[in-house]
């Protein structure tokens, strides 16, 4: 099911784009979903009856395979055929076909709202109702009365959509200018809906109550199985709380990135070892969300090589396997995130040219998309600056302001504030680094050079050159959360009095690996020869 | 090169422990705002530091801007400057609304951070001298910046002219002699005569100013790779 992640077009923060989901025209803000002509919420077509009855049965019988089929395929097909521009039948209309099962109805409504958000514009009332539905659903899960097994895809989609709707709500609320009086009074009345504390605390509660962090720890010691069973429970238990808790860590990473809190975001992801495969890599949406935000946060923290490494891996993965997802409702999202990550990779490599960390396939894709721009980004002028601005704006998360608006007149829009701040601070960083590509160019062609000579080449005085060289050192040395310092420099140097000695980091030859491969090969040859019978 | 963080001296340990516990129990709790504010003051007076606690407080301010105390924010930012080379100052700015950053004291701090980020220590000390009222509220400020300067210098120089060092740490003359003496005794610095003009200071060797010390980590072979040849070896 689609993640319907970012509503806007490639222009990023253009107000006019993406109006589909966030339009709030003063004239008829409520005349949207649910009141379209010809939509009768209590009419249930036979195919829908069939759908809910069977889905309900499969859920009761814990037939994960069938649930997954119906969830991924049938729901899409029916939506495409019958509910292209209208919502699905209301939950009240279908409840009687599923024994009025409380939990099933919550799940149905969750899908109902997700479909509505994807295809129509939710009204404020609907946004609030969807929040209430999530709360009821999560509370049921948190109280441990759920004994279902649901597909990982579905559980990921719940977390993903929950965060998406929060983001969407913040964007919607921040556009105060055109709000009607009715909308404002609703906003005041339901100020707990999509409240940032609520959102964070629910995700955090899922993480804690599921004990997922402890489960992953115990798994390392071989005391528990989680990753090896893809998160499913084959001993009659339920996977719902555990896997929701697991995905909530990715959800928290995303929320914190949306808030500009990169340090805390990365901290929340820490229990998941992203250097390895895991449950997060099973669902392509969660895989991409985790790595995209991980990479972005590291970019903002100046840990460029960490970002480059992970972007490289996932871009290679998408390149190899994207055909598999062609039919998936998420295909468009995958492609969009793919493009955004290439843009972020272009930024990282422009600031930290560690090209040897990037696979050839990824590199050639990157050159094709951004080769020309990356050359211009090396310069020290306004145009270079403008490209950084453009790529960042295109590829950054959709930042939000989490606080409620002031309801006093005049009502002002503040939906771009958070984005502007992050952009400004990022460009500030770029500006601080802009002289470095010049230094790099000179360092590459000398093995030793005196400060005086380099200063005259760079047309600065010696004290200024010393500061530039120190900036180079400072900016190419990343500090991790434990305070450990690692060099990201492709070209490094040291100064002895007033001479600069350049050290180019050579690609390390992997002798160990080489010998291992040769040993295996030799063994193969010997085996082959043993089999040869001499006449 | 590692930095000491979160090291609380004994008397304050209880406050620190209590706050860390509160954070562990619920990192998204609006009720702990005043504890976190007290903890910032505690960090100032006891010369300790907790980035996590301070980010948590800035987060609460971000959620409820009307509860923000700019005085506390300023203290957090000074503390973050003192944590350089870590990117803590940026981490804090990411969470502080732009209109707040426009205030005079924050503009000054941003300029100070800019000088430190770009190795312009001379300008930094000039500016800091003009802004005593902001930075001197926090004890240990000067020493922390000097430590950062020495850190960047140690990344960059094997041997550094005395005058360059003097400018970066803002110490001269007899005081500098004393400072050098201490570092010769405790940190492995060596004083040399430069050719002709003045002293040279040999900074301790590290992998950054002596790249040849860098261990070729690429040649480590993970055990799983070796296991591939176990059948052959057996």
mmCIF file of N, CA, C and O in Angstrom, chain A residues 327-405:
data_model
loop_
_atom_site.group_PDB
_atom_site.id
_atom_site.type_symbol
_atom_site.label_atom_id
_atom_site.label_comp_id
_atom_site.label_asym_id
_atom_site.label_seq_id
_atom_site.Cartn_x
_atom_site.Cartn_y
_atom_site.Cartn_z
ATOM 1 N N UNK A 327 5.185 -2.935 -9.992
ATOM 2 C CA UNK A 327 3.731 -3.039 -9.842
ATOM 3 C C UNK A 327 3.266 -2.559 -8.468
ATOM 4 O O UNK A 327 2.079 -2.452 -8.216
ATOM 5 N N UNK A 328 4.218 -2.319 -7.595
ATOM 6 C CA UNK A 328 3.840 -1.923 -6.243
ATOM 7 C C UNK A 328 3.242 -0.520 -6.248
ATOM 8 O O UNK A 328 3.664 0.355 -7.008
ATOM 9 N N UNK A 329 2.223 -0.308 -5.393
ATOM 10 C CA UNK A 329 1.654 1.049 -5.312
ATOM 11 C C UNK A 329 2.679 2.065 -4.834
ATOM 12 O O UNK A 329 2.459 3.263 -4.901
ATOM 13 N N UNK A 330 3.816 1.562 -4.322
ATOM 14 C CA UNK A 330 4.825 2.488 -3.818
ATOM 15 C C UNK A 330 5.852 2.872 -4.860
ATOM 16 O O UNK A 330 6.788 3.609 -4.562
ATOM 17 N N UNK A 331 5.674 2.355 -6.066
ATOM 18 C CA UNK A 331 6.732 2.515 -7.067
ATOM 19 C C UNK A 331 7.118 3.983 -7.269
ATOM 20 O O UNK A 331 8.290 4.338 -7.287
ATOM 21 N N UNK A 332 6.103 4.826 -7.399
ATOM 22 C CA UNK A 332 6.392 6.244 -7.633
ATOM 23 C C UNK A 332 7.188 6.850 -6.485
ATOM 24 O O UNK A 332 8.116 7.625 -6.687
ATOM 25 N N UNK A 333 6.761 6.477 -5.256
ATOM 26 C CA UNK A 333 7.473 6.958 -4.071
ATOM 27 C C UNK A 333 8.921 6.510 -4.078
ATOM 28 O O UNK A 333 9.825 7.262 -3.728
ATOM 29 N N UNK A 334 9.136 5.260 -4.479
ATOM 30 C CA UNK A 334 10.497 4.720 -4.519
ATOM 31 C C UNK A 334 11.341 5.541 -5.488
ATOM 32 O O UNK A 334 12.459 5.947 -5.165
ATOM 33 N N UNK A 335 10.779 5.818 -6.652
ATOM 34 C CA UNK A 335 11.532 6.574 -7.651
ATOM 35 C C UNK A 335 11.841 7.980 -7.160
ATOM 36 O O UNK A 335 12.931 8.508 -7.347
ATOM 37 N N UNK A 336 10.849 8.580 -6.509
ATOM 38 C CA UNK A 336 11.054 9.948 -6.026
ATOM 39 C C UNK A 336 12.159 10.010 -4.972
ATOM 40 O O UNK A 336 13.060 10.851 -5.022
ATOM 41 N N UNK A 337 12.088 9.069 -4.017
ATOM 42 C CA UNK A 337 13.124 9.041 -2.970
ATOM 43 C C UNK A 337 14.481 8.710 -3.577
ATOM 44 O O UNK A 337 15.516 9.214 -3.140
ATOM 45 N N UNK A 338 14.478 7.859 -4.604
ATOM 46 C CA UNK A 338 15.703 7.523 -5.309
ATOM 47 C C UNK A 338 16.352 8.802 -5.859
ATOM 48 O O UNK A 338 17.533 9.066 -5.636
ATOM 49 N N UNK A 339 15.554 9.608 -6.523
ATOM 50 C CA UNK A 339 16.077 10.855 -7.091
ATOM 51 C C UNK A 339 16.567 11.786 -5.988
ATOM 52 O O UNK A 339 17.617 12.409 -6.102
ATOM 53 N N UNK A 340 15.783 11.888 -4.915
ATOM 54 C CA UNK A 340 16.190 12.774 -3.816
ATOM 55 C C UNK A 340 17.512 12.332 -3.204
ATOM 56 O O UNK A 340 18.364 13.158 -2.870
ATOM 57 N N UNK A 341 17.681 11.019 -3.093
ATOM 58 C CA UNK A 341 18.926 10.549 -2.483
ATOM 59 C C UNK A 341 20.121 10.779 -3.410
ATOM 60 O O UNK A 341 21.230 11.010 -2.926
ATOM 61 N N UNK A 342 19.901 10.740 -4.710
ATOM 62 C CA UNK A 342 20.991 11.117 -5.615
ATOM 63 C C UNK A 342 21.368 12.586 -5.408
ATOM 64 O O UNK A 342 22.548 12.945 -5.419
ATOM 65 N N UNK A 343 20.374 13.421 -5.211
ATOM 66 C CA UNK A 343 20.660 14.838 -4.974
ATOM 67 C C UNK A 343 21.454 15.019 -3.674
ATOM 68 O O UNK A 343 22.415 15.789 -3.618
ATOM 69 N N UNK A 344 21.045 14.279 -2.631
ATOM 70 C CA UNK A 344 21.772 14.374 -1.357
ATOM 71 C C UNK A 344 23.193 13.829 -1.503
ATOM 72 O O UNK A 344 24.147 14.371 -0.937
ATOM 73 N N UNK A 345 23.330 12.757 -2.289
ATOM 74 C CA UNK A 345 24.661 12.201 -2.531
ATOM 75 C C UNK A 345 25.530 13.223 -3.270
ATOM 76 O O UNK A 345 26.721 13.370 -2.964
ATOM 77 N N UNK A 346 24.920 13.930 -4.205
ATOM 78 C CA UNK A 346 25.670 14.963 -4.941
ATOM 79 C C UNK A 346 26.162 16.035 -3.979
ATOM 80 O O UNK A 346 27.307 16.503 -4.070
ATOM 81 N N UNK A 347 25.324 16.416 -3.024
ATOM 82 C CA UNK A 347 25.733 17.408 -2.024
ATOM 83 C C UNK A 347 26.884 16.867 -1.181
ATOM 84 O O UNK A 347 27.916 17.518 -0.999
ATOM 85 N N UNK A 348 26.714 15.644 -0.668
ATOM 86 C CA UNK A 348 27.750 15.048 0.189
ATOM 87 C C UNK A 348 29.085 14.990 -0.540
ATOM 88 O O UNK A 348 30.129 15.340 0.019
ATOM 89 N N UNK A 349 29.051 14.515 -1.789
ATOM 90 C CA UNK A 349 30.309 14.334 -2.515
ATOM 91 C C UNK A 349 30.929 15.667 -2.915
ATOM 92 O O UNK A 349 32.143 15.759 -3.096
ATOM 93 N N UNK A 350 30.104 16.688 -3.054
ATOM 94 C CA UNK A 350 30.664 18.001 -3.367
ATOM 95 C C UNK A 350 31.389 18.571 -2.153
ATOM 96 O O UNK A 350 32.398 19.260 -2.290
ATOM 97 N N UNK A 351 30.864 18.279 -0.964
ATOM 98 C CA UNK A 351 31.506 18.779 0.246
ATOM 99 C C UNK A 351 32.633 17.859 0.697
ATOM 100 O O UNK A 351 33.543 18.277 1.400
ATOM 101 N N UNK A 352 32.561 16.623 0.306
ATOM 102 C CA UNK A 352 33.512 15.617 0.790
ATOM 103 C C UNK A 352 33.736 14.613 -0.334
ATOM 104 O O UNK A 352 33.046 13.620 -0.423
ATOM 105 N N UNK A 353 34.690 14.902 -1.228
ATOM 106 C CA UNK A 353 34.795 14.119 -2.471
ATOM 107 C C UNK A 353 35.376 12.718 -2.282
ATOM 108 O O UNK A 353 36.412 12.409 -2.853
ATOM 109 N N UNK A 354 34.716 11.913 -1.495
ATOM 110 C CA UNK A 354 35.178 10.538 -1.289
ATOM 111 C C UNK A 354 34.533 9.631 -2.322
ATOM 112 O O UNK A 354 33.752 8.737 -1.996
ATOM 113 N N UNK A 355 34.896 9.848 -3.570
ATOM 114 C CA UNK A 355 34.217 9.139 -4.657
ATOM 115 C C UNK A 355 34.492 7.642 -4.591
ATOM 116 O O UNK A 355 33.690 6.840 -5.040
ATOM 117 N N UNK A 356 35.613 7.277 -3.976
ATOM 118 C CA UNK A 356 35.933 5.846 -3.970
ATOM 119 C C UNK A 356 34.979 5.028 -3.092
ATOM 120 O O UNK A 356 34.968 3.814 -3.142
ATOM 121 N N UNK A 357 34.153 5.725 -2.308
ATOM 122 C CA UNK A 357 33.155 5.006 -1.514
ATOM 123 C C UNK A 357 31.926 4.646 -2.342
ATOM 124 O O UNK A 357 31.032 3.962 -1.872
ATOM 125 N N UNK A 358 31.885 5.147 -3.569
ATOM 126 C CA UNK A 358 30.671 4.969 -4.373
ATOM 127 C C UNK A 358 30.912 3.940 -5.475
ATOM 128 O O UNK A 358 31.915 4.003 -6.184
ATOM 129 N N UNK A 359 30.014 3.001 -5.583
ATOM 130 C CA UNK A 359 30.093 1.965 -6.619
ATOM 131 C C UNK A 359 30.019 2.576 -8.019
ATOM 132 O O UNK A 359 29.367 3.600 -8.213
ATOM 133 N N UNK A 360 30.581 1.873 -8.961
ATOM 134 C CA UNK A 360 30.631 2.400 -10.310
ATOM 135 C C UNK A 360 29.235 2.682 -10.874
ATOM 136 O O UNK A 360 28.994 3.730 -11.474
ATOM 137 N N UNK A 361 28.304 1.758 -10.684
ATOM 138 C CA UNK A 361 26.956 1.955 -11.230
ATOM 139 C C UNK A 361 26.307 3.212 -10.658
ATOM 140 O O UNK A 361 25.725 4.014 -11.393
ATOM 141 N N UNK A 362 26.411 3.340 -9.346
ATOM 142 C CA UNK A 362 25.822 4.506 -8.693
ATOM 143 C C UNK A 362 26.514 5.775 -9.185
ATOM 144 O O UNK A 362 25.869 6.784 -9.481
ATOM 145 N N UNK A 363 27.827 5.679 -9.281
ATOM 146 C CA UNK A 363 28.588 6.841 -9.718
ATOM 147 C C UNK A 363 28.196 7.287 -11.129
ATOM 148 O O UNK A 363 28.029 8.480 -11.391
ATOM 149 N N UNK A 364 28.009 6.328 -12.020
ATOM 150 C CA UNK A 364 27.679 6.739 -13.388
ATOM 151 C C UNK A 364 26.255 7.311 -13.457
ATOM 152 O O UNK A 364 25.996 8.261 -14.197
ATOM 153 N N UNK A 365 25.336 6.750 -12.641
ATOM 154 C CA UNK A 365 24.006 7.356 -12.540
ATOM 155 C C UNK A 365 24.101 8.793 -12.034
ATOM 156 O O UNK A 365 23.438 9.703 -12.523
ATOM 157 N N UNK A 366 24.935 8.948 -11.005
ATOM 158 C CA UNK A 366 25.088 10.260 -10.384
ATOM 159 C C UNK A 366 25.640 11.277 -11.385
ATOM 160 O O UNK A 366 25.143 12.402 -11.484
ATOM 161 N N UNK A 367 26.663 10.845 -12.150
ATOM 162 C CA UNK A 367 27.251 11.764 -13.140
ATOM 163 C C UNK A 367 26.211 12.154 -14.180
ATOM 164 O O UNK A 367 26.158 13.297 -14.624
ATOM 165 N N UNK A 368 25.401 11.171 -14.545
ATOM 166 C CA UNK A 368 24.388 11.440 -15.551
ATOM 167 C C UNK A 368 23.394 12.492 -15.051
ATOM 168 O O UNK A 368 23.030 13.415 -15.755
ATOM 169 N N UNK A 369 22.989 12.334 -13.792
ATOM 170 C CA UNK A 369 21.972 13.236 -13.240
ATOM 171 C C UNK A 369 22.567 14.574 -12.819
ATOM 172 O O UNK A 369 21.989 15.624 -13.039
ATOM 173 N N UNK A 370 23.708 14.524 -12.141
ATOM 174 C CA UNK A 370 24.198 15.741 -11.502
ATOM 175 C C UNK A 370 25.633 16.110 -11.870
ATOM 176 O O UNK A 370 26.212 17.005 -11.264
ATOM 177 N N UNK A 371 26.219 15.374 -12.831
ATOM 178 C CA UNK A 371 27.623 15.595 -13.157
ATOM 179 C C UNK A 371 27.943 17.053 -13.409
ATOM 180 O O UNK A 371 28.878 17.620 -12.830
ATOM 181 N N UNK A 372 27.130 17.664 -14.224
ATOM 182 C CA UNK A 372 27.415 19.040 -14.611
ATOM 183 C C UNK A 372 27.233 19.991 -13.417
ATOM 184 O O UNK A 372 28.058 20.867 -13.172
ATOM 185 N N UNK A 373 26.175 19.757 -12.671
ATOM 186 C CA UNK A 373 25.942 20.596 -11.485
ATOM 187 C C UNK A 373 27.065 20.442 -10.468
ATOM 188 O O UNK A 373 27.492 21.405 -9.844
ATOM 189 N N UNK A 374 27.547 19.218 -10.322
ATOM 190 C CA UNK A 374 28.588 18.985 -9.314
ATOM 191 C C UNK A 374 29.875 19.728 -9.667
ATOM 192 O O UNK A 374 30.611 20.151 -8.779
ATOM 193 N N UNK A 375 30.140 19.863 -10.945
ATOM 194 C CA UNK A 375 31.323 20.645 -11.343
ATOM 195 C C UNK A 375 31.128 22.107 -10.934
ATOM 196 O O UNK A 375 32.023 22.737 -10.379
ATOM 197 N N UNK A 376 29.921 22.591 -11.172
ATOM 198 C CA UNK A 376 29.678 23.999 -10.815
ATOM 199 C C UNK A 376 29.659 24.209 -9.306
ATOM 200 O O UNK A 376 29.941 25.305 -8.814
ATOM 201 N N UNK A 377 29.282 23.160 -8.558
ATOM 202 C CA UNK A 377 29.247 23.287 -7.093
ATOM 203 C C UNK A 377 30.638 23.432 -6.487
ATOM 204 O O UNK A 377 30.781 23.830 -5.333
ATOM 205 N N UNK A 378 31.657 23.072 -7.244
ATOM 206 C CA UNK A 378 33.026 23.208 -6.745
ATOM 207 C C UNK A 378 33.495 24.659 -6.732
ATOM 208 O O UNK A 378 34.494 24.983 -6.122
ATOM 209 N N UNK A 379 32.784 25.503 -7.452
ATOM 210 C CA UNK A 379 33.245 26.886 -7.550
ATOM 211 C C UNK A 379 32.841 27.695 -6.327
ATOM 212 O O UNK A 379 32.075 27.248 -5.492
ATOM 213 N N UNK A 380 33.412 28.876 -6.243
ATOM 214 C CA UNK A 380 33.123 29.721 -5.096
ATOM 215 C C UNK A 380 32.379 30.947 -5.597
ATOM 216 O O UNK A 380 32.920 32.014 -5.712
ATOM 217 N N UNK A 381 31.124 30.762 -5.973
ATOM 218 C CA UNK A 381 30.370 31.914 -6.456
ATOM 219 C C UNK A 381 28.875 31.722 -6.169
ATOM 220 O O UNK A 381 28.461 30.699 -5.621
ATOM 221 N N UNK A 382 28.104 32.690 -6.528
ATOM 222 C CA UNK A 382 26.676 32.654 -6.211
ATOM 223 C C UNK A 382 25.962 31.522 -6.915
ATOM 224 O O UNK A 382 25.001 30.956 -6.403
ATOM 225 N N UNK A 383 26.469 31.188 -8.097
ATOM 226 C CA UNK A 383 25.804 30.128 -8.850
ATOM 227 C C UNK A 383 25.955 28.789 -8.124
ATOM 228 O O UNK A 383 25.005 28.013 -8.007
ATOM 229 N N UNK A 384 27.169 28.528 -7.629
ATOM 230 C CA UNK A 384 27.408 27.305 -6.876
ATOM 231 C C UNK A 384 26.467 27.258 -5.678
ATOM 232 O O UNK A 384 25.839 26.238 -5.385
ATOM 233 N N UNK A 385 26.368 28.372 -5.032
ATOM 234 C CA UNK A 385 25.503 28.516 -3.875
ATOM 235 C C UNK A 385 24.055 28.206 -4.217
ATOM 236 O O UNK A 385 23.344 27.520 -3.484
ATOM 237 N N UNK A 386 23.628 28.718 -5.359
ATOM 238 C CA UNK A 386 22.245 28.519 -5.794
ATOM 239 C C UNK A 386 21.960 27.042 -6.058
ATOM 240 O O UNK A 386 20.843 26.561 -5.820
ATOM 241 N N UNK A 387 22.967 26.313 -6.531
ATOM 242 C CA UNK A 387 22.743 24.887 -6.793
ATOM 243 C C UNK A 387 22.610 24.108 -5.481
ATOM 244 O O UNK A 387 21.761 23.232 -5.345
ATOM 245 N N UNK A 388 23.457 24.448 -4.508
ATOM 246 C CA UNK A 388 23.294 23.827 -3.187
ATOM 247 C C UNK A 388 21.881 24.069 -2.663
ATOM 248 O O UNK A 388 21.219 23.175 -2.142
ATOM 249 N N UNK A 389 21.435 25.291 -2.801
ATOM 250 C CA UNK A 389 20.093 25.670 -2.361
ATOM 251 C C UNK A 389 19.036 24.823 -3.074
ATOM 252 O O UNK A 389 18.157 24.214 -2.453
ATOM 253 N N UNK A 390 19.195 24.723 -4.382
ATOM 254 C CA UNK A 390 18.215 23.991 -5.189
ATOM 255 C C UNK A 390 18.169 22.508 -4.805
ATOM 256 O O UNK A 390 17.086 21.947 -4.572
ATOM 257 N N UNK A 391 19.343 21.882 -4.723
ATOM 258 C CA UNK A 391 19.368 20.453 -4.425
ATOM 259 C C UNK A 391 18.849 20.178 -3.015
ATOM 260 O O UNK A 391 18.117 19.223 -2.780
ATOM 261 N N UNK A 392 19.230 21.027 -2.076
ATOM 262 C CA UNK A 392 18.765 20.833 -0.702
ATOM 263 C C UNK A 392 17.242 20.956 -0.631
ATOM 264 O O UNK A 392 16.562 20.114 -0.055
ATOM 265 N N UNK A 393 16.716 21.990 -1.256
ATOM 266 C CA UNK A 393 15.277 22.231 -1.196
ATOM 267 C C UNK A 393 14.505 21.088 -1.856
ATOM 268 O O UNK A 393 13.420 20.721 -1.415
ATOM 269 N N UNK A 394 15.083 20.536 -2.903
ATOM 270 C CA UNK A 394 14.430 19.436 -3.601
ATOM 271 C C UNK A 394 14.444 18.160 -2.764
ATOM 272 O O UNK A 394 13.483 17.398 -2.741
ATOM 273 N N UNK A 395 15.539 17.937 -2.064
ATOM 274 C CA UNK A 395 15.749 16.620 -1.465
ATOM 275 C C UNK A 395 15.524 16.555 0.040
ATOM 276 O O UNK A 395 15.549 15.474 0.618
ATOM 277 N N UNK A 396 15.302 17.677 0.708
ATOM 278 C CA UNK A 396 15.200 17.642 2.166
ATOM 279 C C UNK A 396 13.842 17.109 2.612
ATOM 280 O O UNK A 396 12.894 17.099 1.834
ATOM 281 N N UNK A 397 13.745 16.647 3.861
ATOM 282 C CA UNK A 397 12.436 16.242 4.385
ATOM 283 C C UNK A 397 11.507 17.452 4.478
ATOM 284 O O UNK A 397 11.965 18.585 4.433
ATOM 285 N N UNK A 398 10.235 17.175 4.637
ATOM 286 C CA UNK A 398 9.264 18.264 4.694
ATOM 287 C C UNK A 398 9.141 18.747 6.136
ATOM 288 O O UNK A 398 8.286 18.314 6.900
ATOM 289 N N UNK A 399 10.020 19.657 6.494
ATOM 290 C CA UNK A 399 10.123 20.094 7.888
ATOM 291 C C UNK A 399 8.823 20.701 8.403
ATOM 292 O O UNK A 399 8.057 21.289 7.641
ATOM 293 N N UNK A 400 8.607 20.554 9.699
ATOM 294 C CA UNK A 400 7.367 21.062 10.290
ATOM 295 C C UNK A 400 7.639 21.919 11.517
ATOM 296 O O UNK A 400 8.654 21.754 12.190
ATOM 297 N N UNK A 401 6.720 22.806 11.775
ATOM 298 C CA UNK A 401 6.708 23.534 13.038
ATOM 299 C C UNK A 401 5.674 22.851 13.929
ATOM 300 O O UNK A 401 4.504 22.793 13.570
ATOM 301 N N UNK A 402 6.113 22.285 15.054
ATOM 302 C CA UNK A 402 5.201 21.455 15.830
ATOM 303 C C UNK A 402 4.248 22.221 16.743
ATOM 304 O O UNK A 402 3.261 21.662 17.205
ATOM 305 N N UNK A 403 4.539 23.492 16.996
ATOM 306 C CA UNK A 403 3.723 24.202 17.981
ATOM 307 C C UNK A 403 2.428 24.711 17.359
ATOM 308 O O UNK A 403 2.363 24.942 16.154
ATOM 309 N N UNK A 404 1.438 24.872 18.202
ATOM 310 C CA UNK A 404 0.160 25.377 17.726
ATOM 311 C C UNK A 404 0.292 26.856 17.363
ATOM 312 O O UNK A 404 1.131 27.562 17.904
ATOM 313 N N UNK A 405 -0.533 27.306 16.423
ATOM 314 C CA UNK A 405 -0.446 28.703 16.004
ATOM 315 C C UNK A 405 -1.025 29.636 17.057
ATOM 316 O O UNK A 405 -1.705 29.208 17.977
#
